[in-house]
Coordinates of C-alpha atoms in Angstrom, one line a residue:
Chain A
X18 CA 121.7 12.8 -182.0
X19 CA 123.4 16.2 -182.2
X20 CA 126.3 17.3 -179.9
X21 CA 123.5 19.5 -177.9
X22 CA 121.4 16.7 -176.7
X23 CA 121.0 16.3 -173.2
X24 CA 122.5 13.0 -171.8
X25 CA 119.3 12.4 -170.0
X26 CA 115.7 13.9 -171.0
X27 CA 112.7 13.3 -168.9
X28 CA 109.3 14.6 -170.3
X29 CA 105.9 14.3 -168.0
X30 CA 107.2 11.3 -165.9
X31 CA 104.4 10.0 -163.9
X32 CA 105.6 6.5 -161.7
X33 CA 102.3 5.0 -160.1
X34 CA 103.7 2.1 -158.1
X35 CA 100.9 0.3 -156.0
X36 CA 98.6 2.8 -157.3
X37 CA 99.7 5.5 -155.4
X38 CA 102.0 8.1 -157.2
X39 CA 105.3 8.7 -156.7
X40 CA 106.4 10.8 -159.4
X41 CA 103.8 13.6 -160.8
X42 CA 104.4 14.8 -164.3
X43 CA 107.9 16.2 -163.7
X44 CA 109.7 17.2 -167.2
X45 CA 113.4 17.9 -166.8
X46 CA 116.8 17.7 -168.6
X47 CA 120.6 16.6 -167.2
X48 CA 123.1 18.1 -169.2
X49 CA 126.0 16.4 -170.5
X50 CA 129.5 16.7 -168.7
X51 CA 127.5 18.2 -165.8
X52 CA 126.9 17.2 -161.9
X53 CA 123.3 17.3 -161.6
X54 CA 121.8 16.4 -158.2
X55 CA 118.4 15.8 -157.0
X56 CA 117.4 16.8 -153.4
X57 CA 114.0 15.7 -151.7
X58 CA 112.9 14.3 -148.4
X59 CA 112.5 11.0 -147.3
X60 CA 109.5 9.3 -149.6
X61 CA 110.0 12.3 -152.6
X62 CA 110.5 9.9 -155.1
X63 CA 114.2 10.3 -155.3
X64 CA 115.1 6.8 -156.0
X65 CA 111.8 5.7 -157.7
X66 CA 112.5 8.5 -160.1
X67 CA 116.5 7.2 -160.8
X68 CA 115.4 3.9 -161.3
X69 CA 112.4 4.8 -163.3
X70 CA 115.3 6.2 -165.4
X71 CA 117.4 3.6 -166.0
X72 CA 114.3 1.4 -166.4
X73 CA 114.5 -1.0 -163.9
X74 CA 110.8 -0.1 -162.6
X75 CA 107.6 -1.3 -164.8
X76 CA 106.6 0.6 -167.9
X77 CA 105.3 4.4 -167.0
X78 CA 104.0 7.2 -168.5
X79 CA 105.4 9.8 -170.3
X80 CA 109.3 9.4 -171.8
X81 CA 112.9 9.5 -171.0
X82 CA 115.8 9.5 -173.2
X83 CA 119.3 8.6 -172.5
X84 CA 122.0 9.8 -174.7
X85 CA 119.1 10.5 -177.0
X86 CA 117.9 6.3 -176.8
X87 CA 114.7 5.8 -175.3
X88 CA 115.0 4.1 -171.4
X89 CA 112.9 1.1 -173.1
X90 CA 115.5 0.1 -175.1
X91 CA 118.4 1.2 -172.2
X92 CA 120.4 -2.7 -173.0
X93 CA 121.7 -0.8 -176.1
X94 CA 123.4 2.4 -174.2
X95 CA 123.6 0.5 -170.9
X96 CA 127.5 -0.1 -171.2
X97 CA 128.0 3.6 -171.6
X98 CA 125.8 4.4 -168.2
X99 CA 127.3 3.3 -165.0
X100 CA 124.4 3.4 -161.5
X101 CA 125.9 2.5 -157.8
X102 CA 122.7 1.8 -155.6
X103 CA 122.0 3.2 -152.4
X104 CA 124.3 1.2 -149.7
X105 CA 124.7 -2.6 -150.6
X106 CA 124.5 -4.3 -148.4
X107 CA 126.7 -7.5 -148.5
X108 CA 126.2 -10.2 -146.7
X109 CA 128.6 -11.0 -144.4
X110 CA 128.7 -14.9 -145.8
X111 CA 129.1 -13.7 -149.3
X112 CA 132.3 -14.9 -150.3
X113 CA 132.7 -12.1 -153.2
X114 CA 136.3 -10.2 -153.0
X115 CA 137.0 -6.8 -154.9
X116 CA 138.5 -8.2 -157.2
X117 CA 136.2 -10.9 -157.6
X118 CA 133.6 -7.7 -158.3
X119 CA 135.9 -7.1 -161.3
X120 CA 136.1 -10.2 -162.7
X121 CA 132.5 -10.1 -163.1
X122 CA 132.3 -6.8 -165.9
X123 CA 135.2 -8.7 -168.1
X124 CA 133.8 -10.1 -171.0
X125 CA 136.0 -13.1 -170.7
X126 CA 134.8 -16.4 -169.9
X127 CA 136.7 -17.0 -167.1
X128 CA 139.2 -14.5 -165.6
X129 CA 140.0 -11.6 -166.6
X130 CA 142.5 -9.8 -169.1
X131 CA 146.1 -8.7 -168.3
X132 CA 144.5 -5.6 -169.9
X133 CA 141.5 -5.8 -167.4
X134 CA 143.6 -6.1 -164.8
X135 CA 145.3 -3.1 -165.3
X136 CA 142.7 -1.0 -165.5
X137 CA 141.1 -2.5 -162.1
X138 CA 144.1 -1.8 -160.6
X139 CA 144.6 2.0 -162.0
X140 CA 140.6 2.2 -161.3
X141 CA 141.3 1.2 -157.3
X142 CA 144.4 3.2 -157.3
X143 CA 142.6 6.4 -158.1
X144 CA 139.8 5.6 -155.3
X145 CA 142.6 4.7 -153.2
X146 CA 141.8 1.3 -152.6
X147 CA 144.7 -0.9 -153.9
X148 CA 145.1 -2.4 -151.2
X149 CA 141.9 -4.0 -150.8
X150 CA 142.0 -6.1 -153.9
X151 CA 142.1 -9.5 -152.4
X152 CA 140.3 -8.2 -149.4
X153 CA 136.1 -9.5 -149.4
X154 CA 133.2 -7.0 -149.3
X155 CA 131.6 -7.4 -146.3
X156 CA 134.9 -6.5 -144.6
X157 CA 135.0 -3.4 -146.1
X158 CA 133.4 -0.1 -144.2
X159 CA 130.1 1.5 -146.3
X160 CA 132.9 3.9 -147.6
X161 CA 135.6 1.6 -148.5
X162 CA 132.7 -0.3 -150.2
X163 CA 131.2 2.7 -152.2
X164 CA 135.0 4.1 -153.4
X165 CA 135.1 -0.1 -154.6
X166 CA 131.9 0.6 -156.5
X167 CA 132.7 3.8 -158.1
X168 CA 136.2 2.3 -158.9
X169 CA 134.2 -1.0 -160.6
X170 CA 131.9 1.7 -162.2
X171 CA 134.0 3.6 -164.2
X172 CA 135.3 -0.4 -165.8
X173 CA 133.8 0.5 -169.3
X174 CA 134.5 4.4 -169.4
X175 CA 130.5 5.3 -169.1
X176 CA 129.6 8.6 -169.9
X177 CA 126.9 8.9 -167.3
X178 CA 127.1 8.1 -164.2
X179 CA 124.1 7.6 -161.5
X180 CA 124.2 7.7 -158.0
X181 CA 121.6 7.0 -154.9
X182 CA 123.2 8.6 -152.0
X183 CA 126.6 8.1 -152.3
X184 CA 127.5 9.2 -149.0
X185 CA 124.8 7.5 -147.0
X186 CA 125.5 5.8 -144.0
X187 CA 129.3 7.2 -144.0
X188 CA 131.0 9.4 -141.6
X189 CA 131.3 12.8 -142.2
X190 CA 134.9 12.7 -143.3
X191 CA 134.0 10.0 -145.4
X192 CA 131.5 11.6 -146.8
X193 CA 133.9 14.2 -147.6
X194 CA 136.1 12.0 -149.5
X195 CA 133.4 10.4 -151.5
X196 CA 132.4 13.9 -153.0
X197 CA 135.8 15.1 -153.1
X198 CA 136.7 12.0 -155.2
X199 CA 133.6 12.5 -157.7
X200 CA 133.9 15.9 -158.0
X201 CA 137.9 15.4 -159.0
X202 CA 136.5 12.0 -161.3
X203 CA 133.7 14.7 -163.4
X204 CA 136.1 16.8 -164.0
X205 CA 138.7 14.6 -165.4
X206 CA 136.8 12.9 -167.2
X207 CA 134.0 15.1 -168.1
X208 CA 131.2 13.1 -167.1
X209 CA 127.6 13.5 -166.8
X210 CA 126.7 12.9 -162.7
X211 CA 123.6 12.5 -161.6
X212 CA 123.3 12.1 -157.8
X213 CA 121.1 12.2 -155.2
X214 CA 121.9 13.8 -152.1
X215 CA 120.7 14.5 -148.9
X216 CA 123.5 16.9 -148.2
X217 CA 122.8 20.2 -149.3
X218 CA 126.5 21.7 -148.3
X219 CA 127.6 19.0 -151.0
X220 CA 125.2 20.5 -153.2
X221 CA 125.9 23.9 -153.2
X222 CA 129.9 23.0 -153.7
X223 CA 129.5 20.4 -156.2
X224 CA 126.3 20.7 -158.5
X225 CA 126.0 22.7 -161.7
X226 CA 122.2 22.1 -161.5
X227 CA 120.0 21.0 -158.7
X228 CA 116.2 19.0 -159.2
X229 CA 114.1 19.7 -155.9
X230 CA 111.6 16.8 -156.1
X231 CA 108.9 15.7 -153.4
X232 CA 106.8 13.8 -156.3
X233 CA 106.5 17.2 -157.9
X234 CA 109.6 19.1 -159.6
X235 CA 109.5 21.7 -157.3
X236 CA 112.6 23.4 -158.7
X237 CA 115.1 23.0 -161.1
X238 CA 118.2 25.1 -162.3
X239 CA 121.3 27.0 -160.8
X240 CA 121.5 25.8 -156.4
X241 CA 122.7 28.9 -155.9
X242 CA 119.4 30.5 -158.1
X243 CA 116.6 28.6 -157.7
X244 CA 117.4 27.2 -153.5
X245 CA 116.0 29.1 -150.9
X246 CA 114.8 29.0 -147.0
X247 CA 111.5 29.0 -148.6
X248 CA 111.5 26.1 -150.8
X249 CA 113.4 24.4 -148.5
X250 CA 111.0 24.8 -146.0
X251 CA 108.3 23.9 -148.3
X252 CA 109.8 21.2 -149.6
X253 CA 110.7 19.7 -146.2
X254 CA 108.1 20.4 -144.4
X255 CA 110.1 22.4 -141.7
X256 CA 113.1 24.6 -141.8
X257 CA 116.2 23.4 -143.2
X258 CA 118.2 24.9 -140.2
X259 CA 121.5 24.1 -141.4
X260 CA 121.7 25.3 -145.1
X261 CA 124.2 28.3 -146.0
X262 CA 122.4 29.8 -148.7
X263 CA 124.9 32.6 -150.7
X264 CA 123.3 34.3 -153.4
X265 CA 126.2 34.6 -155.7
Chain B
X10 CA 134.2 -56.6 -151.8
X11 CA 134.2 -52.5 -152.8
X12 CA 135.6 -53.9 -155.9
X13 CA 132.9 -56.2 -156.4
X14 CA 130.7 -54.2 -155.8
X15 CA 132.2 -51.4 -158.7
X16 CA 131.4 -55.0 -161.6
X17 CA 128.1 -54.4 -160.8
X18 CA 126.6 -52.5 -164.0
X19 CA 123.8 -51.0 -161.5
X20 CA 126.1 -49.7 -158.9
X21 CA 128.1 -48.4 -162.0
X22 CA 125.2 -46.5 -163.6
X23 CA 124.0 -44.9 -160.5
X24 CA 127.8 -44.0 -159.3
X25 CA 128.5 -42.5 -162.8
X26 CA 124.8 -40.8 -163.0
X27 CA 125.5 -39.9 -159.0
X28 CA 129.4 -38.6 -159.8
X29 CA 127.9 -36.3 -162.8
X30 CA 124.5 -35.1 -160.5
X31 CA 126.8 -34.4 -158.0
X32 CA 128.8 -31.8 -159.4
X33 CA 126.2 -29.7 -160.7
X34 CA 123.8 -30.0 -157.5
X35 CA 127.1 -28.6 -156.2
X36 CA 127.8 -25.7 -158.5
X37 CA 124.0 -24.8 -158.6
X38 CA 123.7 -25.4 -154.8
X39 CA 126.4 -21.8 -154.6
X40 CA 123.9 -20.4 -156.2
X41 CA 120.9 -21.6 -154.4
X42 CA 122.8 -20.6 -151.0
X43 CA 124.0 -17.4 -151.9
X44 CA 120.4 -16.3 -153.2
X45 CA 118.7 -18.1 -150.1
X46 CA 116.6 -19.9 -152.2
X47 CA 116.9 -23.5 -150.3
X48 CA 112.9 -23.4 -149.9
X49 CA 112.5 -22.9 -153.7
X50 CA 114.6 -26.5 -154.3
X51 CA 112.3 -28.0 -151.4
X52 CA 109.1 -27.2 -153.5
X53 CA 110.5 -28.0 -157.1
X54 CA 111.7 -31.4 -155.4
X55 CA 108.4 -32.1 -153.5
X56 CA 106.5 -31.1 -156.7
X57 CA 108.2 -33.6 -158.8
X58 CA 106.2 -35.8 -156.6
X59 CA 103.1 -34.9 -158.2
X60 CA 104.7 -35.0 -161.1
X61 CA 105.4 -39.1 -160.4
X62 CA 102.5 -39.9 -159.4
X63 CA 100.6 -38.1 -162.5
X64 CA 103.0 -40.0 -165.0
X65 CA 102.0 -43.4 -163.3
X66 CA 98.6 -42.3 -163.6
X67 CA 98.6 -41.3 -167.1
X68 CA 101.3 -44.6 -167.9
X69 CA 104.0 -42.8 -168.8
X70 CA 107.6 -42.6 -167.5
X71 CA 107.0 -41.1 -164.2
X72 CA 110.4 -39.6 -164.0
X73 CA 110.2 -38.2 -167.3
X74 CA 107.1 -36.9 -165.8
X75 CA 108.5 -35.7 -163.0
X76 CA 111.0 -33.4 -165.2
X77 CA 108.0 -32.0 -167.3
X78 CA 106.2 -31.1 -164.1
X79 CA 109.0 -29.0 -161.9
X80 CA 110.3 -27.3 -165.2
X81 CA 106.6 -25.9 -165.4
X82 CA 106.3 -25.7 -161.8
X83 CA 110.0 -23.9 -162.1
X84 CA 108.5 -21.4 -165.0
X85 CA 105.3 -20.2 -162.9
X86 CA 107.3 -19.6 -160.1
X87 CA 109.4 -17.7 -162.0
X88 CA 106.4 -16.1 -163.8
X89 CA 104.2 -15.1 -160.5
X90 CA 107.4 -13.5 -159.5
X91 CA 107.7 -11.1 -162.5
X92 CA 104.1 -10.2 -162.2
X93 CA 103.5 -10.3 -158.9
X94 CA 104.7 -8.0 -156.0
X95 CA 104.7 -11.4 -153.2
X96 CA 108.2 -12.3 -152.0
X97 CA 109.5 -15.3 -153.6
X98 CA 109.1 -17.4 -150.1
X99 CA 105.3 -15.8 -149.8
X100 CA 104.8 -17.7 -153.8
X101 CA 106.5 -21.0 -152.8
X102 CA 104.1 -20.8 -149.8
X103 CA 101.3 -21.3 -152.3
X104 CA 102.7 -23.5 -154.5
X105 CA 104.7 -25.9 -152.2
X106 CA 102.0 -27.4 -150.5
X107 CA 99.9 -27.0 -153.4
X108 CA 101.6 -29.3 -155.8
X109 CA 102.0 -31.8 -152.5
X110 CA 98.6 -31.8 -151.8
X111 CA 97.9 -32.8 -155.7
X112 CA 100.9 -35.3 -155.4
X113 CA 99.4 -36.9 -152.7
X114 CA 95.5 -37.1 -153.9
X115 CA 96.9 -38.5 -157.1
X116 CA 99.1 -41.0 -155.4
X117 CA 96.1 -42.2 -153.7
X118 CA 94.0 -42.5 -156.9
X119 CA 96.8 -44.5 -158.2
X120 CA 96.9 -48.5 -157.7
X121 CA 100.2 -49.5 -156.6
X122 CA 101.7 -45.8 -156.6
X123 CA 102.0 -46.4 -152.4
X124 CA 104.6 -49.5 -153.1
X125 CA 107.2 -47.5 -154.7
X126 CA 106.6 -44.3 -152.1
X127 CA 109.6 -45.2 -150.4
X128 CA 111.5 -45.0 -153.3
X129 CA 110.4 -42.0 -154.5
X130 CA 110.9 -40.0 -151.1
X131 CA 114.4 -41.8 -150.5
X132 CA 115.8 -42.8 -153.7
X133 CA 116.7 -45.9 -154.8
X134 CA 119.9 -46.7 -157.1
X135 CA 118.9 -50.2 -158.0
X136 CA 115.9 -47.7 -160.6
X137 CA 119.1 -46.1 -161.9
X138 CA 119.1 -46.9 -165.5
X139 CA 121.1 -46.4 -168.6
X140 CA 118.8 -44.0 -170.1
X141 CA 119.3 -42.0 -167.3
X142 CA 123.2 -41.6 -167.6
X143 CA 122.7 -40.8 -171.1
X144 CA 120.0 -37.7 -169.4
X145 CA 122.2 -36.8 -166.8
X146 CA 124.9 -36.0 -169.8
X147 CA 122.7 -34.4 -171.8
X148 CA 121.5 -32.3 -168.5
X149 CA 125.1 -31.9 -167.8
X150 CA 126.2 -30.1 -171.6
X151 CA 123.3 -27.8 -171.3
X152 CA 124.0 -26.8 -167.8
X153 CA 127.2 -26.4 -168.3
X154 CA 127.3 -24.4 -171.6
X155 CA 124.6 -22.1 -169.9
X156 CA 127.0 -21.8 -166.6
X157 CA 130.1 -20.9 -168.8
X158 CA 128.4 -18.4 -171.4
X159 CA 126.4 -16.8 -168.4
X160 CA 128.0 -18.0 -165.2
X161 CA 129.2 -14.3 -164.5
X162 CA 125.9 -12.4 -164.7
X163 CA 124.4 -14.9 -163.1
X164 CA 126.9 -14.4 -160.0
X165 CA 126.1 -10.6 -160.4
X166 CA 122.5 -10.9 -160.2
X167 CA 123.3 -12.9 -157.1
X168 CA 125.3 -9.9 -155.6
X169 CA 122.7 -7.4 -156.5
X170 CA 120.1 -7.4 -158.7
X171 CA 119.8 -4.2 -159.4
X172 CA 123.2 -3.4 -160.3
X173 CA 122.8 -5.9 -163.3
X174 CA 119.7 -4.9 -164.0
X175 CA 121.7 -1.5 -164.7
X176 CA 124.4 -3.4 -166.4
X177 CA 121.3 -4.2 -169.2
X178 CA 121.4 -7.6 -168.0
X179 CA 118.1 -8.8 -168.0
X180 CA 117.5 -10.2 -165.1
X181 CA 114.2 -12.2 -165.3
X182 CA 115.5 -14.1 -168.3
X183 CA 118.5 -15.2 -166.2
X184 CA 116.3 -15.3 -163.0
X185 CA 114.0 -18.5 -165.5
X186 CA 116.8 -20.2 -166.7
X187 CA 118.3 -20.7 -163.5
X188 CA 115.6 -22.0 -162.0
X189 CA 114.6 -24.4 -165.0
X190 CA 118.0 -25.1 -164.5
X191 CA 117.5 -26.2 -161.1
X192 CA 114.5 -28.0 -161.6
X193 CA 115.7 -30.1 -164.1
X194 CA 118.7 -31.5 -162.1
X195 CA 116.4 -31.6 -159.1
X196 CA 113.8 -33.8 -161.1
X197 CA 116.7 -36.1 -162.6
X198 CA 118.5 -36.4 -159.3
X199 CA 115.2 -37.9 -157.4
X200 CA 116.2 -41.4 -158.3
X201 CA 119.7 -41.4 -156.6
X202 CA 118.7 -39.2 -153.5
X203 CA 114.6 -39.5 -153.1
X204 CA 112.2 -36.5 -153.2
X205 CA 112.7 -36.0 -149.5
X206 CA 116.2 -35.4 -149.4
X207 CA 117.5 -33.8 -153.0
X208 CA 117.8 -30.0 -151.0
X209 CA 120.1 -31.3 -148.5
X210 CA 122.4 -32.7 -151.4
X211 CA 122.1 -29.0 -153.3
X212 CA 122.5 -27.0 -150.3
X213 CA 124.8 -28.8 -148.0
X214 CA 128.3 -29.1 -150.1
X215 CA 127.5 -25.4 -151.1
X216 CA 126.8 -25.0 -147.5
X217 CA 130.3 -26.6 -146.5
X218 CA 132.1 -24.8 -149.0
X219 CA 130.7 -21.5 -147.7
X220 CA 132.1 -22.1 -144.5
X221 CA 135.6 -23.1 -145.4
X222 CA 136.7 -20.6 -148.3
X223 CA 136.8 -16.7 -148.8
X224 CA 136.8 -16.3 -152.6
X225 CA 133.6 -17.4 -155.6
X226 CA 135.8 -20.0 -157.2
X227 CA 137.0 -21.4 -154.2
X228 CA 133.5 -21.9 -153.2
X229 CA 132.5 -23.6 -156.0
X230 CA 135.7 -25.6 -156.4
X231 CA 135.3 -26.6 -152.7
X232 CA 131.2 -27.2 -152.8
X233 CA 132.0 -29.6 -156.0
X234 CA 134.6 -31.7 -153.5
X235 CA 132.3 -32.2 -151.0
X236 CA 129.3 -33.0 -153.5
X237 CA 131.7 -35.7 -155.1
X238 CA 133.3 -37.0 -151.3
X239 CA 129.4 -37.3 -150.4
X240 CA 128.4 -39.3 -153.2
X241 CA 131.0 -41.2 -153.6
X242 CA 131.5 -42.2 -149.7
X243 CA 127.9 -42.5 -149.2
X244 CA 126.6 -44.7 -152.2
X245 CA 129.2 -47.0 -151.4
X246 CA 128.6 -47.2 -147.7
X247 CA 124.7 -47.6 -148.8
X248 CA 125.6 -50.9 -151.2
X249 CA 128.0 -52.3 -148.7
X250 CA 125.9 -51.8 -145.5
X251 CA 122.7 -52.2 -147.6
X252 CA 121.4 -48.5 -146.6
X253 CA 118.7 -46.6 -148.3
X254 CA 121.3 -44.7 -151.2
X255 CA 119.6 -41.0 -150.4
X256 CA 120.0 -41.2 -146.6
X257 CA 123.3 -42.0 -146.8
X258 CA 125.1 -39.8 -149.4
X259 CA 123.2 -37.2 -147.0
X260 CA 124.6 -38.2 -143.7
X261 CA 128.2 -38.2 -145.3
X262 CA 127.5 -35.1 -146.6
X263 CA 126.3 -33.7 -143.6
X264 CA 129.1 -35.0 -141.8
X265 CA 131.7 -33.0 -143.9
X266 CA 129.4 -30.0 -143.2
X267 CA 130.0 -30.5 -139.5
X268 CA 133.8 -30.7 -139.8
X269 CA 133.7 -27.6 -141.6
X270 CA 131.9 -25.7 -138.9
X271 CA 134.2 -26.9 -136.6
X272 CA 137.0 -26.1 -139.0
X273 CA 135.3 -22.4 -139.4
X274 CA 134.5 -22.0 -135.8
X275 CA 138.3 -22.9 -134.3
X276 CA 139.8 -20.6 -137.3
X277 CA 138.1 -17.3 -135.9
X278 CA 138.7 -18.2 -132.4

């Protein structure tokens, strides 16, 4: 693996789930210490295509690499790649606390380190969520919930970092913190993000490259290059009547 | 006469086998709560009726039977449900009355089988032997070895499967050793609390727990209380007021599940 390898490689990925396709051939590349986000409407493949990444779907066709390790054998880079699902959903019976979250990544038997604690509490500090650490999930708003999970995501200093629609079901000024906080977290620590995002605003500010997928890659490069009304439109089905599209 | 009745060696086997069952029906039973899998214990424990009933028919120890039968029943459960796109409750659907509908055509090709039904279905301490102690230990280690090297993925499976599953846990591995797990404790528990009644005694202390405490530990720390209260209170209640054992360990238990709703209820008032 040479210092140029991308941190994720997809080559013709085709996902037939239920014998219907949902992913057609795409061939793509997320560069390393990069934000890459992928855009698509509702039933694109968006989160088939993430999770066909990281594995967690049956065996498909074609390959993709992760820090230059095939996905089939993802167990042995899985501890440098963190994912945060689309909204969990906790159950409001579920008796799990933030910090109880925690103290399930620590390798320890029971408990956790005096060094594990530390770095939860740094980890909740920066996501501004201190506060919460005795507090259960399912009292926590969709944001508080998804600033817990990017704080218990970054536990074992991953290099890549996946997310389904980090901002879905928040408010918009939520929605602004979450980005703001991930944008702030890439930079500092110079990870790889991959996102998917409904937003295209959030796109256009935050993305160094930008995969327009509705089971076909129908674009893939610069936002400000390779978007337009046309795609959009195409890709969509209808005009996207909100997008501010600057060519730079 | 409670202290007479702790001289007797059978009382003393099945409180010791029902003190040591207790605890993990109790720590299992979190699990079986949290993942809403209450209908999966009700078909491993009816199964290990067919189980029974094909040991007696083949002459062999029917319990010991009964173990072989829900671990397999336990690992094509957990089998279909890799390879198959049905929903867990859509499998057990299949299966539960399935393996009851064998248990009972056996039972009725079996001469004598119908005597000890009642037994079977509602447990009966005086069958409580010291062979099973020494399986109930055994049970116990493994259990508990498994529950302390992988008692935390477990618990994050539980929370979200695929967030584990992106952890490089692997998930269907955990997924069948829970549930053989769970079958063999269900299988080896059918003496003390009867074929009818063994979800009740996995889900209610985990149940009561669940209502009373905010935190994982707590739940379990509480759900193992109320396992031990229930067995305890009720097997001695059933020797002293010559009660079916299984009934009455339940009726305690479900009697501490009762307060605690109350308990939960007048605490968010």
């Amino acid at each position: 693996m040479t210092v140029t390898t991308p941190a994720i490689s997809v080559k013709h990925l085709t996902v037939i789930l239920d014998d219907q396709t949902i992913i057609d051939d795409i061939s793509f590349d997320v560069p390393r210490g990069q934000t890459t986000a992928i855009i698509g409407p509702n039933g694109a493949g968006k989160s088939v295509l993430v999770k066909s990444i990281l594995g967690l779907l049956p065996s498909q066709h074609g390959t993709v690499q992760i820090l230059g390790t095939d996905h089939k054998h993802y167990r042995k880079i899985a501890n440098q790649v963190s994912y945060i699902p689309q909204s969990i959903e906790v159950d409001k019976n579920f008796p799990l606390t933030v910090r109880g979250l925690f103290l399930l990544k620590s390798p320890q038997r029971f408990g956790m380190s005096s060094v594990e604690e530390q770095r939860m509490n740094t980890l909740l500090k920066l996501v501004s969520m201190t506060k919460a650490t005795t507090d259960r999930l399912n009292t926590l708003s969709g944001g508080q919930i998804q600033r817990v999970l990017l704080a218990y995501s970054l536990v074992n200093k991953p290099t890549i970092l996946i997310l389904d629609e980090p901002a879905a079901g928040i408010d918009i000024s939520g929605q602004e913190t979450i980005y703001a906080l991930l944008q702030r977290i890439q930079e500092q620590r110079k990870l790889t993000l991959l996102l998917i995002s409904h937003e295209l605003d959030v796109v256009m500010r935050y993305a160094n490259q930008v995969l327009c997928l509705n089971k076909k890659l129908l674009c893939a490069g610069l936002p400000r290059e390779v978007l337009s009304n046309e795609l959009l439109t195409e890709m969509y089905g209808q005009p996207v009547g909100h997008f501010k599209h600057n060519h730079a | 006469m409670m202290l007479e009745l702790l001289l007797f060696p059978f009382f003393q086997r099945a409180l010791i086998t029902g003190l040591i069952l207790g605890v993990l029906m109790a720590v299992l039973g979190v699990f079986v709560v949290l993942r809403r899998m209450s209908f999966f214990a009700d078909a491993i424990g009816h199964s290990a009726l067919t189980g029974i009933a094909l040991g007696l028919l083949l002459k062999t120890d029917p319990f010991f039977a009964a173990l072989v039968f829900a671990l397999l029943v336990a690992a094509g459960i957990a089998l279909l449900r890799h390879y198959s796109h049905l929903h867990l409750d859509t499998l057990l659907g299949v299966f539960f009355p399935a393996a009851v509908a064998l248990g009972v055509i056996i039972v009725q090709l079996t001469p004598g089988f119908q005597t000890d039904l009642v037994s079977f279905l509602f447990g009966d301490i005086l069958t409580v032997s010291n062979v099973d102690i020494v399986t109930s230990i055994i049970i116990a280690i493994v259990v508990g070895v498994i529950l302390v090297t992988s008692g935390k993925r477990l618990l994050l499976i539980t929370f979200n499967e695929a967030l584990a599953r992106s952890q490089g846990i692997a998930v269907p591995r955990y997924e069948l050793l829970f549930l053989l797990m769970l079958a063999a404790v269900i299988a080896i528990s059918i003496k003390l609390v009867g074929i009818i009644l063994i979800t009740a005694m996995i889900v209610i202390p985990a149940a009561t727990a669940q209502n009373l405490t905010r935190s994982m530990s707590s739940m379990i720390g509480v759900s193992v209380a109320v396992s031990l209260i229930a067995v305890l209170v009720g097997m001695l209640s059933s020797a002293l007021l010559s009660l079916p054992s299984g009934p009455t360990v339940v009726l305690v238990g479900a009697t501490l599940f009762a307060t605690s709703f109350l308990v939960a209820r007048l605490r968010s008032a």
